[in-house]
mmCIF file with all atom_site columns, C-alpha atoms in Angstrom:
data_model
loop_
_atom_site.group_PDB
_atom_site.id
_atom_site.type_symbol
_atom_site.label_atom_id
_atom_site.label_alt_id
_atom_site.label_comp_id
_atom_site.label_asym_id
_atom_site.label_entity_id
_atom_site.label_seq_id
_atom_site.pdbx_PDB_ins_code
_atom_site.Cartn_x
_atom_site.Cartn_y
_atom_site.Cartn_z
_atom_site.occupancy
_atom_site.B_iso_or_equiv
_atom_site.pdbx_formal_charge
_atom_site.auth_seq_id
_atom_site.auth_comp_id
_atom_site.auth_asym_id
_atom_site.auth_atom_id
_atom_site.pdbx_PDB_model_num
ATOM 1   C CA . MET J 1 1   ? 9.342   -11.567 -4.828  1.00 0.00 ? 18  MET J CA 1
ATOM 2   C CA . ALA J 1 2   ? 10.358  -10.583 -8.328  1.00 0.00 ? 19  ALA J CA 1
ATOM 3   C CA . ARG J 1 3   ? 13.364  -8.307  -8.360  1.00 0.00 ? 20  ARG J CA 1
ATOM 4   C CA . PRO J 1 4   ? 12.115  -4.785  -9.090  1.00 0.00 ? 21  PRO J CA 1
ATOM 5   C CA . ARG J 1 5   ? 13.856  -2.530  -11.487 1.00 0.00 ? 22  ARG J CA 1
ATOM 6   C CA . ARG J 1 6   ? 15.764  0.196   -9.688  1.00 0.00 ? 23  ARG J CA 1
ATOM 7   C CA . VAL J 1 7   ? 14.094  3.581   -9.437  1.00 0.00 ? 24  VAL J CA 1
ATOM 8   C CA . THR J 1 8   ? 16.835  5.822   -10.818 1.00 0.00 ? 25  THR J CA 1
ATOM 9   C CA . GLY J 1 9   ? 17.830  8.706   -8.567  1.00 0.00 ? 26  GLY J CA 1
ATOM 10  C CA . ALA J 1 10  ? 15.518  7.636   -5.749  1.00 0.00 ? 27  ALA J CA 1
ATOM 11  C CA . ALA J 1 11  ? 15.915  6.305   -2.212  1.00 0.00 ? 28  ALA J CA 1
ATOM 12  C CA . ILE J 1 12  ? 13.500  4.101   -0.257  1.00 0.00 ? 29  ILE J CA 1
ATOM 13  C CA . GLY J 1 13  ? 13.129  4.016   3.498   1.00 0.00 ? 30  GLY J CA 1
ATOM 14  C CA . PRO J 1 14  ? 10.923  4.809   6.466   1.00 0.00 ? 31  PRO J CA 1
ATOM 15  C CA . VAL J 1 15  ? 9.194   8.178   6.337   1.00 0.00 ? 32  VAL J CA 1
ATOM 16  C CA . ALA J 1 16  ? 10.872  10.889  8.402   1.00 0.00 ? 33  ALA J CA 1
ATOM 17  C CA . GLY J 1 17  ? 8.874   13.007  10.819  1.00 0.00 ? 34  GLY J CA 1
ATOM 18  C CA . HIS J 1 18  ? 9.364   16.149  8.758   1.00 0.00 ? 35  HIS J CA 1
ATOM 19  C CA . GLU J 1 19  ? 7.908   14.375  5.671   1.00 0.00 ? 36  GLU J CA 1
ATOM 20  C CA . VAL J 1 20  ? 4.567   13.326  7.189   1.00 0.00 ? 37  VAL J CA 1
ATOM 21  C CA . ASP J 1 21  ? 2.556   16.335  5.996   1.00 0.00 ? 38  ASP J CA 1
ATOM 22  C CA . ALA J 1 22  ? 3.925   15.902  2.463   1.00 0.00 ? 39  ALA J CA 1
ATOM 23  C CA . LEU J 1 23  ? 3.097   12.184  2.620   1.00 0.00 ? 40  LEU J CA 1
ATOM 24  C CA . ALA J 1 24  ? -0.482  12.855  3.738   1.00 0.00 ? 41  ALA J CA 1
ATOM 25  C CA . ALA J 1 25  ? -0.830  15.263  0.793   1.00 0.00 ? 42  ALA J CA 1
ATOM 26  C CA . LEU J 1 26  ? 0.624   12.684  -1.642  1.00 0.00 ? 43  LEU J CA 1
ATOM 27  C CA . MET J 1 27  ? -1.778  10.032  -0.366  1.00 0.00 ? 44  MET J CA 1
ATOM 28  C CA . ARG J 1 28  ? -4.705  12.456  -0.682  1.00 0.00 ? 45  ARG J CA 1
ATOM 29  C CA . ASP J 1 29  ? -3.645  13.358  -4.237  1.00 0.00 ? 46  ASP J CA 1
ATOM 30  C CA . THR J 1 30  ? -3.386  9.649   -5.092  1.00 0.00 ? 47  THR J CA 1
ATOM 31  C CA . ILE J 1 31  ? -6.546  8.351   -3.408  1.00 0.00 ? 48  ILE J CA 1
ATOM 32  C CA . ALA J 1 32  ? -9.029  11.181  -4.037  1.00 0.00 ? 49  ALA J CA 1
ATOM 33  C CA . PRO J 1 33  ? -9.211  10.824  -7.851  1.00 0.00 ? 50  PRO J CA 1
ATOM 34  C CA . LEU J 1 34  ? -9.553  7.012   -7.861  1.00 0.00 ? 51  LEU J CA 1
ATOM 35  C CA . THR J 1 35  ? -12.685 6.074   -9.762  1.00 0.00 ? 52  THR J CA 1
ATOM 36  C CA . TYR J 1 36  ? -12.959 2.502   -8.483  1.00 0.00 ? 53  TYR J CA 1
ATOM 37  C CA . TYR J 1 37  ? -13.556 3.572   -4.864  1.00 0.00 ? 54  TYR J CA 1
ATOM 38  C CA . ASN J 1 38  ? -16.881 5.047   -3.846  1.00 0.00 ? 55  ASN J CA 1
ATOM 39  C CA . ASP J 1 39  ? -16.999 8.401   -2.049  1.00 0.00 ? 56  ASP J CA 1
ATOM 40  C CA . ARG J 1 40  ? -17.625 6.780   1.324   1.00 0.00 ? 57  ARG J CA 1
ATOM 41  C CA . ALA J 1 41  ? -14.510 4.616   0.967   1.00 0.00 ? 58  ALA J CA 1
ATOM 42  C CA . LYS J 1 42  ? -12.333 7.530   -0.122  1.00 0.00 ? 59  LYS J CA 1
ATOM 43  C CA . ARG J 1 43  ? -13.504 9.733   2.773   1.00 0.00 ? 60  ARG J CA 1
ATOM 44  C CA . ALA J 1 44  ? -12.841 6.984   5.311   1.00 0.00 ? 61  ALA J CA 1
ATOM 45  C CA . GLU J 1 45  ? -9.404  6.144   3.949   1.00 0.00 ? 62  GLU J CA 1
ATOM 46  C CA . LEU J 1 46  ? -8.313  9.777   3.727   1.00 0.00 ? 63  LEU J CA 1
ATOM 47  C CA . THR J 1 47  ? -9.424  10.323  7.327   1.00 0.00 ? 64  THR J CA 1
ATOM 48  C CA . LYS J 1 48  ? -7.541  7.218   8.456   1.00 0.00 ? 65  LYS J CA 1
ATOM 49  C CA . TYR J 1 49  ? -4.320  8.270   6.692   1.00 0.00 ? 66  TYR J CA 1
ATOM 50  C CA . SER J 1 50  ? -4.197  11.907  7.758   1.00 0.00 ? 67  SER J CA 1
ATOM 51  C CA . ALA J 1 51  ? -0.894  13.272  9.057   1.00 0.00 ? 68  ALA J CA 1
ATOM 52  C CA . ASP J 1 52  ? -1.977  12.391  12.609  1.00 0.00 ? 69  ASP J CA 1
ATOM 53  C CA . GLY J 1 53  ? -2.979  8.872   11.561  1.00 0.00 ? 70  GLY J CA 1
ATOM 54  C CA . LEU J 1 54  ? 0.362   8.344   9.844   1.00 0.00 ? 71  LEU J CA 1
ATOM 55  C CA . ARG J 1 55  ? 2.248   9.615   12.903  1.00 0.00 ? 72  ARG J CA 1
ATOM 56  C CA . ALA J 1 56  ? 0.349   7.112   15.073  1.00 0.00 ? 73  ALA J CA 1
ATOM 57  C CA . LEU J 1 57  ? 1.350   4.258   12.745  1.00 0.00 ? 74  LEU J CA 1
ATOM 58  C CA . MET J 1 58  ? 4.977   5.412   12.841  1.00 0.00 ? 75  MET J CA 1
ATOM 59  C CA . ALA J 1 59  ? 4.909   5.541   16.657  1.00 0.00 ? 76  ALA J CA 1
ATOM 60  C CA . ASP J 1 60  ? 3.687   1.938   16.817  1.00 0.00 ? 77  ASP J CA 1
ATOM 61  C CA . ASP J 1 61  ? 6.064   0.602   14.155  1.00 0.00 ? 78  ASP J CA 1
ATOM 62  C CA . PRO J 1 62  ? 8.892   2.643   12.577  1.00 0.00 ? 79  PRO J CA 1
ATOM 63  C CA . GLN J 1 63  ? 8.761   0.413   9.458   1.00 0.00 ? 80  GLN J CA 1
ATOM 64  C CA . ALA J 1 64  ? 5.005   0.772   8.920   1.00 0.00 ? 81  ALA J CA 1
ATOM 65  C CA . VAL J 1 65  ? 5.338   3.709   6.529   1.00 0.00 ? 82  VAL J CA 1
ATOM 66  C CA . LEU J 1 66  ? 7.907   3.483   3.736   1.00 0.00 ? 83  LEU J CA 1
ATOM 67  C CA . VAL J 1 67  ? 8.458   6.171   1.116   1.00 0.00 ? 84  VAL J CA 1
ATOM 68  C CA . VAL J 1 68  ? 10.392  6.708   -2.079  1.00 0.00 ? 85  VAL J CA 1
ATOM 69  C CA . ARG J 1 69  ? 12.187  10.038  -2.417  1.00 0.00 ? 86  ARG J CA 1
ATOM 70  C CA . ASP J 1 70  ? 13.801  11.656  -5.406  1.00 0.00 ? 87  ASP J CA 1
ATOM 71  C CA . GLY J 1 71  ? 15.453  15.059  -5.729  1.00 0.00 ? 88  GLY J CA 1
ATOM 72  C CA . ALA J 1 72  ? 12.078  16.805  -5.857  1.00 0.00 ? 89  ALA J CA 1
ATOM 73  C CA . GLY J 1 73  ? 10.506  15.071  -2.835  1.00 0.00 ? 90  GLY J CA 1
ATOM 74  C CA . LEU J 1 74  ? 8.273   12.078  -2.136  1.00 0.00 ? 91  LEU J CA 1
ATOM 75  C CA . ILE J 1 75  ? 7.213   10.029  -5.149  1.00 0.00 ? 92  ILE J CA 1
ATOM 76  C CA . GLY J 1 76  ? 5.835   6.872   -3.546  1.00 0.00 ? 93  GLY J CA 1
ATOM 77  C CA . PHE J 1 77  ? 4.434   5.381   -0.368  1.00 0.00 ? 94  PHE J CA 1
ATOM 78  C CA . CYS J 1 78  ? 3.724   2.031   1.248   1.00 0.00 ? 95  CYS J CA 1
ATOM 79  C CA . VAL J 1 79  ? 1.654   1.841   4.424   1.00 0.00 ? 96  VAL J CA 1
ATOM 80  C CA . SER J 1 80  ? 1.412   -1.401  6.387   1.00 0.00 ? 97  SER J CA 1
ATOM 81  C CA . ARG J 1 81  ? 0.846   -2.749  9.863   1.00 0.00 ? 98  ARG J CA 1
ATOM 82  C CA . PHE J 1 82  ? 1.770   -5.827  11.845  1.00 0.00 ? 99  PHE J CA 1
ATOM 83  C CA . ASP J 1 83  ? -1.224  -8.181  12.048  1.00 0.00 ? 100 ASP J CA 1
ATOM 84  C CA . ASP J 1 84  ? -0.755  -11.274 14.241  1.00 0.00 ? 101 ASP J CA 1
ATOM 85  C CA . GLY J 1 85  ? 2.447   -12.555 12.626  1.00 0.00 ? 102 GLY J CA 1
ATOM 86  C CA . THR J 1 86  ? 1.651   -11.168 9.183   1.00 0.00 ? 103 THR J CA 1
ATOM 87  C CA . ILE J 1 87  ? 1.978   -7.754  7.578   1.00 0.00 ? 104 ILE J CA 1
ATOM 88  C CA . TRP J 1 88  ? -1.191  -6.125  6.269   1.00 0.00 ? 105 TRP J CA 1
ATOM 89  C CA . LEU J 1 89  ? -0.379  -3.893  3.291   1.00 0.00 ? 106 LEU J CA 1
ATOM 90  C CA . SER J 1 90  ? -2.893  -1.052  3.578   1.00 0.00 ? 107 SER J CA 1
ATOM 91  C CA . TRP J 1 91  ? -1.810  1.157   0.672   1.00 0.00 ? 108 TRP J CA 1
ATOM 92  C CA . PHE J 1 92  ? 0.966   1.601   -1.841  1.00 0.00 ? 109 PHE J CA 1
ATOM 93  C CA . GLY J 1 93  ? 1.119   4.129   -4.607  1.00 0.00 ? 110 GLY J CA 1
ATOM 94  C CA . ALA J 1 94  ? 3.173   6.514   -6.670  1.00 0.00 ? 111 ALA J CA 1
ATOM 95  C CA . ALA J 1 95  ? 2.885   10.187  -7.477  1.00 0.00 ? 112 ALA J CA 1
ATOM 96  C CA . ALA J 1 96  ? 1.452   10.791  -10.940 1.00 0.00 ? 113 ALA J CA 1
ATOM 97  C CA . ARG J 1 97  ? 4.829   12.099  -12.156 1.00 0.00 ? 114 ARG J CA 1
ATOM 98  C CA . ALA J 1 98  ? 6.549   8.869   -11.089 1.00 0.00 ? 115 ALA J CA 1
ATOM 99  C CA . ARG J 1 99  ? 4.223   6.194   -12.437 1.00 0.00 ? 116 ARG J CA 1
ATOM 100 C CA . GLY J 1 100 ? 5.705   3.604   -14.739 1.00 0.00 ? 117 GLY J CA 1
ATOM 101 C CA . ARG J 1 101 ? 9.161   3.920   -13.141 1.00 0.00 ? 118 ARG J CA 1
ATOM 102 C CA . GLY J 1 102 ? 9.008   0.841   -10.893 1.00 0.00 ? 119 GLY J CA 1
ATOM 103 C CA . VAL J 1 103 ? 8.119   2.750   -7.712  1.00 0.00 ? 120 VAL J CA 1
ATOM 104 C CA . GLY J 1 104 ? 5.381   0.310   -6.661  1.00 0.00 ? 121 GLY J CA 1
ATOM 105 C CA . ALA J 1 105 ? 7.499   -2.774  -7.281  1.00 0.00 ? 122 ALA J CA 1
ATOM 106 C CA . SER J 1 106 ? 10.416  -1.240  -5.389  1.00 0.00 ? 123 SER J CA 1
ATOM 107 C CA . LEU J 1 107 ? 8.167   -0.441  -2.441  1.00 0.00 ? 124 LEU J CA 1
ATOM 108 C CA . LEU J 1 108 ? 6.810   -3.998  -2.337  1.00 0.00 ? 125 LEU J CA 1
ATOM 109 C CA . ALA J 1 109 ? 10.370  -5.374  -2.330  1.00 0.00 ? 126 ALA J CA 1
ATOM 110 C CA . ALA J 1 110 ? 11.326  -2.961  0.462   1.00 0.00 ? 127 ALA J CA 1
ATOM 111 C CA . LEU J 1 111 ? 8.253   -4.048  2.423   1.00 0.00 ? 128 LEU J CA 1
ATOM 112 C CA . ALA J 1 112 ? 9.192   -7.717  1.979   1.00 0.00 ? 129 ALA J CA 1
ATOM 113 C CA . ALA J 1 113 ? 12.641  -6.940  3.360   1.00 0.00 ? 130 ALA J CA 1
ATOM 114 C CA . THR J 1 114 ? 11.023  -5.768  6.638   1.00 0.00 ? 131 THR J CA 1
ATOM 115 C CA . LEU J 1 115 ? 9.420   -9.148  7.367   1.00 0.00 ? 132 LEU J CA 1
ATOM 116 C CA . PRO J 1 116 ? 12.268  -10.650 9.463   1.00 0.00 ? 133 PRO J CA 1
ATOM 117 C CA . SER J 1 117 ? 12.752  -7.611  11.692  1.00 0.00 ? 134 SER J CA 1
ATOM 118 C CA . ARG J 1 118 ? 8.992   -7.334  12.184  1.00 0.00 ? 135 ARG J CA 1
ATOM 119 C CA . HIS J 1 119 ? 8.754   -11.057 13.038  1.00 0.00 ? 136 HIS J CA 1
ATOM 120 C CA . ALA J 1 120 ? 6.255   -11.664 10.244  1.00 0.00 ? 137 ALA J CA 1
ATOM 121 C CA . HIS J 1 121 ? 6.059   -14.553 7.802   1.00 0.00 ? 138 HIS J CA 1
ATOM 122 C CA . LYS J 1 122 ? 3.955   -13.089 4.993   1.00 0.00 ? 139 LYS J CA 1
ATOM 123 C CA . ILE J 1 123 ? 2.274   -10.018 3.518   1.00 0.00 ? 140 ILE J CA 1
ATOM 124 C CA . TRP J 1 124 ? -1.398  -9.854  2.670   1.00 0.00 ? 141 TRP J CA 1
ATOM 125 C CA . CYS J 1 125 ? -3.603  -7.128  1.261   1.00 0.00 ? 142 CYS J CA 1
ATOM 126 C CA . ASP J 1 126 ? -6.697  -6.344  -0.743  1.00 0.00 ? 143 ASP J CA 1
ATOM 127 C CA . SER J 1 127 ? -7.381  -4.468  -3.944  1.00 0.00 ? 144 SER J CA 1
ATOM 128 C CA . ARG J 1 128 ? -10.552 -3.429  -5.692  1.00 0.00 ? 145 ARG J CA 1
ATOM 129 C CA . VAL J 1 129 ? -11.377 -5.969  -8.394  1.00 0.00 ? 146 VAL J CA 1
ATOM 130 C CA . ASP J 1 130 ? -11.261 -3.266  -11.058 1.00 0.00 ? 147 ASP J CA 1
ATOM 131 C CA . ASN J 1 131 ? -7.934  -1.777  -9.925  1.00 0.00 ? 148 ASN J CA 1
ATOM 132 C CA . VAL J 1 132 ? -5.949  -3.134  -12.876 1.00 0.00 ? 149 VAL J CA 1
ATOM 133 C CA . GLU J 1 133 ? -2.817  -1.165  -11.987 1.00 0.00 ? 150 GLU J CA 1
ATOM 134 C CA . SER J 1 134 ? -2.556  -2.695  -8.514  1.00 0.00 ? 151 SER J CA 1
ATOM 135 C CA . LYS J 1 135 ? -3.414  -6.144  -9.812  1.00 0.00 ? 152 LYS J CA 1
ATOM 136 C CA . SER J 1 136 ? -0.600  -5.937  -12.357 1.00 0.00 ? 153 SER J CA 1
ATOM 137 C CA . VAL J 1 137 ? 2.033   -4.760  -9.858  1.00 0.00 ? 154 VAL J CA 1
ATOM 138 C CA . LEU J 1 138 ? 0.987   -7.322  -7.242  1.00 0.00 ? 155 LEU J CA 1
ATOM 139 C CA . GLU J 1 139 ? 1.056   -10.202 -9.748  1.00 0.00 ? 156 GLU J CA 1
ATOM 140 C CA . ARG J 1 140 ? 4.484   -9.186  -11.093 1.00 0.00 ? 157 ARG J CA 1
ATOM 141 C CA . ALA J 1 141 ? 5.778   -9.035  -7.502  1.00 0.00 ? 158 ALA J CA 1
ATOM 142 C CA . GLY J 1 142 ? 4.645   -12.609 -6.900  1.00 0.00 ? 159 GLY J CA 1
ATOM 143 C CA . PHE J 1 143 ? 1.482   -11.995 -4.900  1.00 0.00 ? 160 PHE J CA 1
ATOM 144 C CA . ARG J 1 144 ? -1.162  -14.692 -5.216  1.00 0.00 ? 161 ARG J CA 1
ATOM 145 C CA . ARG J 1 145 ? -4.866  -13.901 -5.315  1.00 0.00 ? 162 ARG J CA 1
ATOM 146 C CA . ILE J 1 146 ? -6.508  -15.985 -2.583  1.00 0.00 ? 163 ILE J CA 1
ATOM 147 C CA . ALA J 1 147 ? -10.136 -14.835 -2.503  1.00 0.00 ? 164 ALA J CA 1
ATOM 148 C CA . THR J 1 148 ? -12.744 -12.541 -3.975  1.00 0.00 ? 165 THR J CA 1
ATOM 149 C CA . LEU J 1 149 ? -14.939 -10.674 -1.512  1.00 0.00 ? 166 LEU J CA 1
ATOM 150 C CA . THR J 1 150 ? -18.168 -9.415  -3.024  1.00 0.00 ? 167 THR J CA 1
ATOM 151 C CA . ASN J 1 151 ? -20.162 -6.565  -1.524  1.00 0.00 ? 168 ASN J CA 1
ATOM 152 C CA . HIS J 1 152 ? -17.579 -6.209  1.247   1.00 0.00 ? 169 HIS J CA 1
ATOM 153 C CA . TRP J 1 153 ? -15.797 -3.091  2.581   1.00 0.00 ? 170 TRP J CA 1
ATOM 154 C CA . TYR J 1 154 ? -17.821 -0.012  1.704   1.00 0.00 ? 171 TYR J CA 1
ATOM 155 C CA . GLU J 1 155 ? -20.186 -2.339  -0.198  1.00 0.00 ? 172 GLU J CA 1
ATOM 156 C CA . GLN J 1 156 ? -17.626 -2.923  -2.934  1.00 0.00 ? 173 GLN J CA 1
ATOM 157 C CA . ASP J 1 157 ? -15.872 -5.992  -4.384  1.00 0.00 ? 174 ASP J CA 1
ATOM 158 C CA . TYR J 1 158 ? -12.256 -6.832  -3.497  1.00 0.00 ? 175 TYR J CA 1
ATOM 159 C CA . PHE J 1 159 ? -9.550  -9.382  -4.190  1.00 0.00 ? 176 PHE J CA 1
ATOM 160 C CA . LEU J 1 160 ? -7.477  -10.641 -1.257  1.00 0.00 ? 177 LEU J CA 1
ATOM 161 C CA . TRP J 1 161 ? -3.790  -11.267 -1.996  1.00 0.00 ? 178 TRP J CA 1
ATOM 162 C CA . GLU J 1 162 ? -0.865  -12.882 -0.182  1.00 0.00 ? 179 GLU J CA 1
ATOM 163 C CA . TRP J 1 163 ? 2.904   -13.061 -0.612  1.00 0.00 ? 180 TRP J CA 1
ATOM 164 C CA . TYR J 1 164 ? 5.448   -15.017 1.361   1.00 0.00 ? 181 TYR J CA 1
ATOM 165 C CA . PRO J 1 165 ? 9.097   -15.933 0.832   1.00 0.00 ? 182 PRO J CA 1
#
């Protein structure tokens, strides 16, 4: 994985229990305005990643939810899950005030560092085909596009990606 630039004044690690409500709000603020997801997809994803949903992920795997914190609070998130020897990257994103600072790249590097302790050999994920921001960050991090799925989840088109050391 390409070495990310350091996010100045920020720390990356698993989300703490007292941060879950703030994380759910950050994810809602990030996902809700996305124009490349249809309303059905956004509703489903926001329901899945509510505070209760995030707590359930944390209970199953303490490394499933990583966050970036600065002096003002949470500025980034990375949600994943163990999937039969691989890690499925569900979501990563940055607060609007933190975009362009290397938050996404830093989160992907932190996620890659969890592979050995999670007994996984690679990361895989999807992105909407018109999500140019995600595509750019994933490519710079060394992810390889492995398939295009047309009319798939929520009747939308997606790229599938993979990364392994």
